[in-house]
Short mmCIF file of C-alpha atoms in Angstrom, two decimals:
data_model
loop_
_atom_site.label_atom_id
_atom_site.label_comp_id
_atom_site.label_asym_id
_atom_site.label_seq_id
_atom_site.Cartn_x
_atom_site.Cartn_y
_atom_site.Cartn_z
CA ASP G 270 148.55 39.31 213.93
CA VAL G 271 145.32 40.48 212.39
CA LYS G 272 146.06 43.85 210.49
CA VAL G 273 142.71 44.66 208.59
CA THR G 274 139.52 43.87 210.71
CA GLN G 275 136.09 43.81 209.21
CA SER G 276 133.54 44.04 211.96
CA SER G 277 131.00 41.54 210.64
CA ARG G 278 131.75 38.44 208.74
CA TYR G 279 128.10 37.65 207.94
CA LEU G 280 125.20 39.91 207.92
CA VAL G 281 121.51 39.41 206.83
CA LYS G 282 119.48 42.54 206.24
CA ARG G 283 116.13 43.45 204.67
CA THR G 284 115.45 45.37 201.62
CA GLY G 285 115.40 49.25 202.35
CA GLU G 286 117.51 49.00 205.55
CA LYS G 287 120.58 51.09 206.25
CA VAL G 288 123.65 49.04 206.42
CA PHE G 289 127.05 49.84 207.80
CA LEU G 290 130.13 47.77 207.03
CA GLU G 291 133.18 48.78 209.28
CA CYS G 292 136.91 48.28 208.53
CA VAL G 293 139.81 49.06 210.71
CA GLN G 294 143.55 48.76 209.95
CA ASP G 295 146.44 48.88 212.40
CA MET G 296 149.40 49.51 209.88
CA ASP G 297 149.07 53.36 209.61
CA HIS G 298 148.19 53.02 206.01
CA GLU G 299 147.08 56.11 204.15
CA ASN G 300 144.98 54.30 201.52
CA MET G 301 141.92 52.37 202.14
CA PHE G 302 139.59 50.51 199.79
CA TRP G 303 136.18 48.82 199.52
CA TYR G 304 135.58 46.07 196.87
CA ARG G 305 132.81 43.93 196.10
CA GLN G 306 133.41 40.33 194.96
CA ASP G 307 130.99 38.41 192.84
CA PRO G 308 131.47 35.00 191.10
CA GLY G 309 132.65 35.37 187.68
CA LEU G 310 133.23 39.19 187.95
CA GLY G 311 136.18 39.29 190.37
CA LEU G 312 136.78 42.26 192.55
CA ARG G 313 135.23 45.51 191.68
CA LEU G 314 136.15 48.84 193.29
CA ILE G 315 133.28 50.61 195.11
CA TYR G 316 135.26 53.49 196.79
CA PHE G 317 138.67 54.38 197.91
CA SER G 318 140.31 56.89 200.22
CA TYR G 319 143.87 58.10 200.01
CA ASP G 320 143.63 60.43 203.24
CA VAL G 321 141.42 61.19 206.12
CA LYS G 322 138.15 62.71 205.00
CA MET G 323 139.05 62.06 201.33
CA LYS G 324 137.31 59.83 199.26
CA GLU G 325 137.06 58.88 195.44
CA LYS G 326 134.64 56.71 193.52
CA GLY G 327 135.67 53.40 192.10
CA ASP G 328 134.14 51.53 189.26
CA ILE G 329 130.76 50.73 190.89
CA PRO G 330 129.90 53.44 193.58
CA GLU G 331 126.11 53.56 192.90
CA GLY G 332 124.00 52.72 195.97
CA TYR G 333 127.00 53.21 198.27
CA SER G 334 128.71 55.89 200.32
CA VAL G 335 131.78 55.86 202.55
CA SER G 336 133.10 57.56 205.56
CA ARG G 337 136.66 58.04 206.82
CA GLU G 338 136.82 60.12 209.88
CA LYS G 339 140.04 58.56 211.21
CA LYS G 340 143.03 57.31 209.40
CA GLU G 341 142.50 53.75 210.61
CA ARG G 342 138.73 53.27 210.00
CA PHE G 343 136.93 53.27 206.75
CA SER G 344 133.20 52.57 206.61
CA LEU G 345 130.93 51.48 203.84
CA ILE G 346 127.24 52.51 203.97
CA LEU G 347 124.35 51.18 201.88
CA GLU G 348 121.70 53.89 202.45
CA SER G 349 118.95 51.60 201.41
CA ALA G 350 119.93 47.98 200.91
CA SER G 351 118.64 46.14 197.76
CA THR G 352 118.85 42.56 196.79
CA ASN G 353 121.40 43.22 194.06
CA GLN G 354 123.83 44.28 196.80
CA THR G 355 123.87 40.69 198.16
CA SER G 356 127.61 40.00 197.78
CA MET G 357 131.00 39.60 199.56
CA TYR G 358 132.54 42.96 200.60
CA LEU G 359 136.32 43.12 200.97
CA CYS G 360 138.07 46.03 202.68
CA ALA G 361 141.88 46.59 202.01
CA SER G 362 144.58 49.08 202.85
CA SER G 363 147.98 50.12 201.54
CA PRO G 364 150.80 52.35 202.14
CA GLY G 365 150.63 55.80 200.42
CA ASP G 366 154.35 56.16 200.03
CA ILE G 367 155.34 54.88 196.56
CA ALA G 368 158.98 54.52 197.62
CA SER G 369 158.12 52.00 200.25
CA SER G 370 158.58 48.33 199.45
CA GLY G 371 154.95 47.81 200.18
CA ALA G 372 153.83 50.33 197.75
CA ASN G 373 150.55 49.40 196.00
CA VAL G 374 150.38 46.04 197.95
CA LEU G 375 146.90 45.71 199.40
CA THR G 376 146.47 44.00 202.64
CA PHE G 377 142.83 42.55 202.78
CA GLY G 378 140.38 41.80 205.51
CA ALA G 379 138.54 38.47 205.84
CA GLY G 380 135.53 39.96 204.11
CA SER G 381 131.92 40.51 205.06
CA ARG G 382 129.21 38.47 203.37
CA LEU G 383 126.14 40.48 203.01
CA THR G 384 122.80 38.95 202.26
CA VAL G 385 119.72 41.37 201.53
CA LEU G 386 116.37 39.65 201.67
CA ALA T 231 142.48 52.90 181.53
CA GLN T 232 143.68 49.64 182.80
CA SER T 233 142.14 46.16 182.64
CA VAL T 234 142.97 42.66 183.40
CA THR T 235 141.76 39.38 181.64
CA GLN T 236 142.31 36.06 183.03
CA LEU T 237 141.88 33.19 180.60
CA GLY T 238 139.83 30.34 182.00
CA SER T 239 137.67 30.81 185.11
CA HIS T 240 138.39 27.05 186.20
CA VAL T 241 141.64 25.08 185.82
CA SER T 242 142.09 21.58 186.87
CA VAL T 243 145.35 19.88 187.32
CA SER T 244 146.68 16.53 188.85
CA GLU T 245 148.87 16.76 192.00
CA GLY T 246 152.42 17.04 190.97
CA ALA T 247 151.67 18.59 187.41
CA LEU T 248 152.47 22.09 186.14
CA VAL T 249 150.32 24.81 187.11
CA LEU T 250 149.80 27.52 184.58
CA LEU T 251 147.28 30.40 185.20
CA ARG T 252 147.00 33.04 182.43
CA CYS T 253 146.68 36.78 182.82
CA ASN T 254 146.75 39.59 180.23
CA TYR T 255 146.66 43.15 180.91
CA SER T 256 146.08 46.43 179.29
CA SER T 257 147.76 49.65 180.50
CA SER T 258 148.59 52.87 179.00
CA VAL T 259 151.39 53.43 181.31
CA PRO T 260 154.08 51.12 182.82
CA PRO T 261 152.12 49.03 185.18
CA TYR T 262 152.72 47.18 188.46
CA LEU T 263 151.26 43.61 188.26
CA PHE T 264 150.29 41.33 191.00
CA TRP T 265 149.05 37.84 191.77
CA TYR T 266 146.67 37.22 194.85
CA VAL T 267 145.35 33.93 196.23
CA GLN T 268 142.08 33.50 198.00
CA TYR T 269 141.56 30.36 200.06
CA PRO T 270 137.92 29.53 201.17
CA ASN T 271 136.34 31.89 203.44
CA GLN T 272 139.37 34.19 203.67
CA GLY T 273 140.45 37.46 202.34
CA LEU T 274 143.11 37.82 199.59
CA GLN T 275 146.86 37.13 200.16
CA LEU T 276 149.64 38.55 197.92
CA LEU T 277 151.42 35.84 196.02
CA LEU T 278 153.92 37.99 194.12
CA LYS T 279 154.34 41.46 192.50
CA TYR T 280 156.08 42.93 189.43
CA THR T 281 157.45 46.39 189.85
CA SER T 282 159.90 46.47 187.06
CA ALA T 283 163.05 45.28 188.98
CA ALA T 284 163.16 41.86 187.11
CA THR T 285 160.93 40.31 184.55
CA LEU T 286 160.77 37.04 186.38
CA VAL T 287 159.26 37.20 189.84
CA LYS T 288 159.28 34.74 192.51
CA GLY T 289 156.48 34.47 195.13
CA ILE T 290 155.45 32.29 198.05
CA ASN T 291 154.67 28.83 197.96
CA GLY T 292 156.89 27.96 194.86
CA PHE T 293 154.83 30.18 192.49
CA GLU T 294 156.47 32.66 189.89
CA ALA T 295 155.33 34.80 187.21
CA GLU T 296 156.95 36.43 184.21
CA PHE T 297 156.34 39.81 182.85
CA LYS T 298 156.26 39.85 179.04
CA LYS T 299 155.78 43.57 177.71
CA SER T 300 155.47 42.37 173.95
CA GLU T 301 152.65 39.96 174.84
CA THR T 302 151.08 42.15 177.65
CA SER T 303 151.14 39.11 179.79
CA PHE T 304 151.83 38.09 183.39
CA HIS T 305 151.20 34.38 183.61
CA LEU T 306 151.61 32.48 186.98
CA THR T 307 153.36 29.02 187.08
CA LYS T 308 154.37 26.49 189.59
CA PRO T 309 156.30 23.40 188.62
CA SER T 310 154.49 20.91 190.69
CA ALA T 311 150.88 21.32 192.11
CA HIS T 312 150.25 20.47 195.67
CA MET T 313 146.65 19.74 197.12
CA SER T 314 147.01 22.80 199.24
CA ASP T 315 147.25 25.08 196.15
CA ALA T 316 143.45 24.58 195.52
CA ALA T 317 142.11 28.04 195.74
CA GLU T 318 141.08 31.11 193.65
CA TYR T 319 143.75 33.26 191.97
CA PHE T 320 143.43 36.80 191.04
CA CYS T 321 145.59 38.86 188.72
CA ALA T 322 145.64 42.66 189.24
CA VAL T 323 147.13 45.74 187.69
CA SER T 324 147.79 49.27 188.93
CA ASP T 325 149.55 52.32 187.78
CA ARG T 326 152.49 53.79 189.71
CA SER T 327 150.56 56.55 191.65
CA ASN T 328 150.47 56.56 195.42
CA THR T 329 146.65 55.91 195.57
CA GLY T 330 147.51 52.25 195.23
CA LYS T 331 144.27 51.46 193.33
CA LEU T 332 144.27 47.97 191.87
CA ILE T 333 142.11 46.65 189.04
CA PHE T 334 141.43 42.81 189.30
CA GLY T 335 140.77 40.18 186.92
CA GLN T 336 137.71 37.77 187.18
CA GLY T 337 139.63 35.30 188.98
CA THR T 338 140.67 31.56 188.15
CA THR T 339 139.69 28.75 190.43
CA LEU T 340 142.34 25.98 190.51
CA GLN T 341 141.39 22.49 191.33
CA VAL T 342 144.03 19.93 192.28
CA LYS T 343 143.15 16.32 191.83
CA PRO T 344 144.89 13.60 193.89
#
């Protein structure tokens, strides 16, 4: 019954490496999101996408980029990983129809814990 | 702009006691409000949401929250805590656009003592 799947639960990378975090949803949702979770800071929005090939910056986009070539897939890219990007990354999706009962309700993946050494 | 403040990063209660987790929001437009729960090593699950149909919202696992516009609050309560309620709880706010962007609070860790 998994609906939002993040490809890697745990990753360890070196400073300067390029990192790809993949997220796939099977609910035909229009909206997809990448959040970063840090203790004491809650969840902070990195990027979101409301349609294929569309993306918007969230609150902390610096050092990240995203790609959405297909509706079901939303990738987060760290072009050159740094130690301050060590964190838990959460992907989520939601329907784009504001009239639906699930409007604005995010369904989350299990998270990807990234450690940058 | 919207924001959420959760009062208390850690709350500890005894099993069977009342749970009260506090959330205050700021929004220039009528908001949607949410509570999510995160169990260890898992993603977030929706507990309940407020979308203006009723100010008292009932969610899963016996939790409920009341929207108070005059106090800009959306506190989460449960009459009797269970050991399985130990988790991290997040309050979130969104506008009513179809982008579905949520702004989250800092989170409150609930500890339940036997």
